[in-house]
XYZ file of C-alpha atoms in Angstrom:
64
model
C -42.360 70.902 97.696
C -45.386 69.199 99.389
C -46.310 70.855 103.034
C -45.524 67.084 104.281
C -41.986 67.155 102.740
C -41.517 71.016 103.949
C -42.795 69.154 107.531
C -40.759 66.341 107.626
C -37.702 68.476 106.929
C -38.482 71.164 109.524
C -38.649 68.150 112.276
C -35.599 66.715 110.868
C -33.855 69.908 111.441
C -35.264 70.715 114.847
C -34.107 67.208 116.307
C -30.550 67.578 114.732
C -30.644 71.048 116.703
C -31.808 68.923 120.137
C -29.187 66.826 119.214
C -26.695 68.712 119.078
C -27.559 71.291 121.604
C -27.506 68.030 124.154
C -24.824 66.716 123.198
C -23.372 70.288 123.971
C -24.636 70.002 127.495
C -23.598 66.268 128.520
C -20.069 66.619 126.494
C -20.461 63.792 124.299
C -19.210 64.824 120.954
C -21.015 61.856 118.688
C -24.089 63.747 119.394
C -23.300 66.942 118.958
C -21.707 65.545 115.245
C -25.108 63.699 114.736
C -27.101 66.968 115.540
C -24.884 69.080 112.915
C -24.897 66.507 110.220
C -28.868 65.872 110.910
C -28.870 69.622 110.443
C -27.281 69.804 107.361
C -28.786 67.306 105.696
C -32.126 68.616 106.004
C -31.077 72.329 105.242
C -29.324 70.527 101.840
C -32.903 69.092 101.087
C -34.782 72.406 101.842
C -32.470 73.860 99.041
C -33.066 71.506 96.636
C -36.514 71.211 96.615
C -36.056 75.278 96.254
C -34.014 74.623 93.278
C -36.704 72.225 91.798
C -39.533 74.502 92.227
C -37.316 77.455 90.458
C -36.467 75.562 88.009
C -39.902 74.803 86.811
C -41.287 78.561 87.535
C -38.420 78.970 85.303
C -39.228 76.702 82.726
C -43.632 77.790 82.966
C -42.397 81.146 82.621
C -40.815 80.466 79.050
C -44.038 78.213 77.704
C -46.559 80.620 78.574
C-alpha cells in the first residue's frame, strides 16, 4: 500500500469519525450512520491492502 493510499484512508476514517461524533452532538442520526459507514469502509480497505501485501510477502517468501 502506497503512503498516498495509507493517507487517503486515514482522512477517510477521521472524517467518518467527525461525522459521526457530530451527528452525536446535534441528534441527527443520518450523520451519525454516514460517519460509521465512512468508518467502516475505510477500515475494510486498510485490511485489504494488508491482505495484498501478505499475500505477496507470502508468495516472495516461497520464490526466493
Amino acid at each position: 500500500m502506497s503512503f498516498t493510499e495509507k493517507a487517503k484512508n486515514k482522512v477517510e476514517q477521521l472524517t467518518g469519525a467527525a461525522k459521526e461524533r457530530i451527528g452525536d452532538v446535534t441528534d441527527n442520526e443520518r450523520l451519525r450512520g454516514e460517519g460509521a459507514t465512512q468508518q467502516s469502509d475505510a477500515r475494510a480497505r486498510q485490511a485489504g491492502e494488508r491482505m495484498k501485501e501478505a499475500g505477496r510477502d507470502a508468495k516472495d517468501a516461497f520464490t526466493r
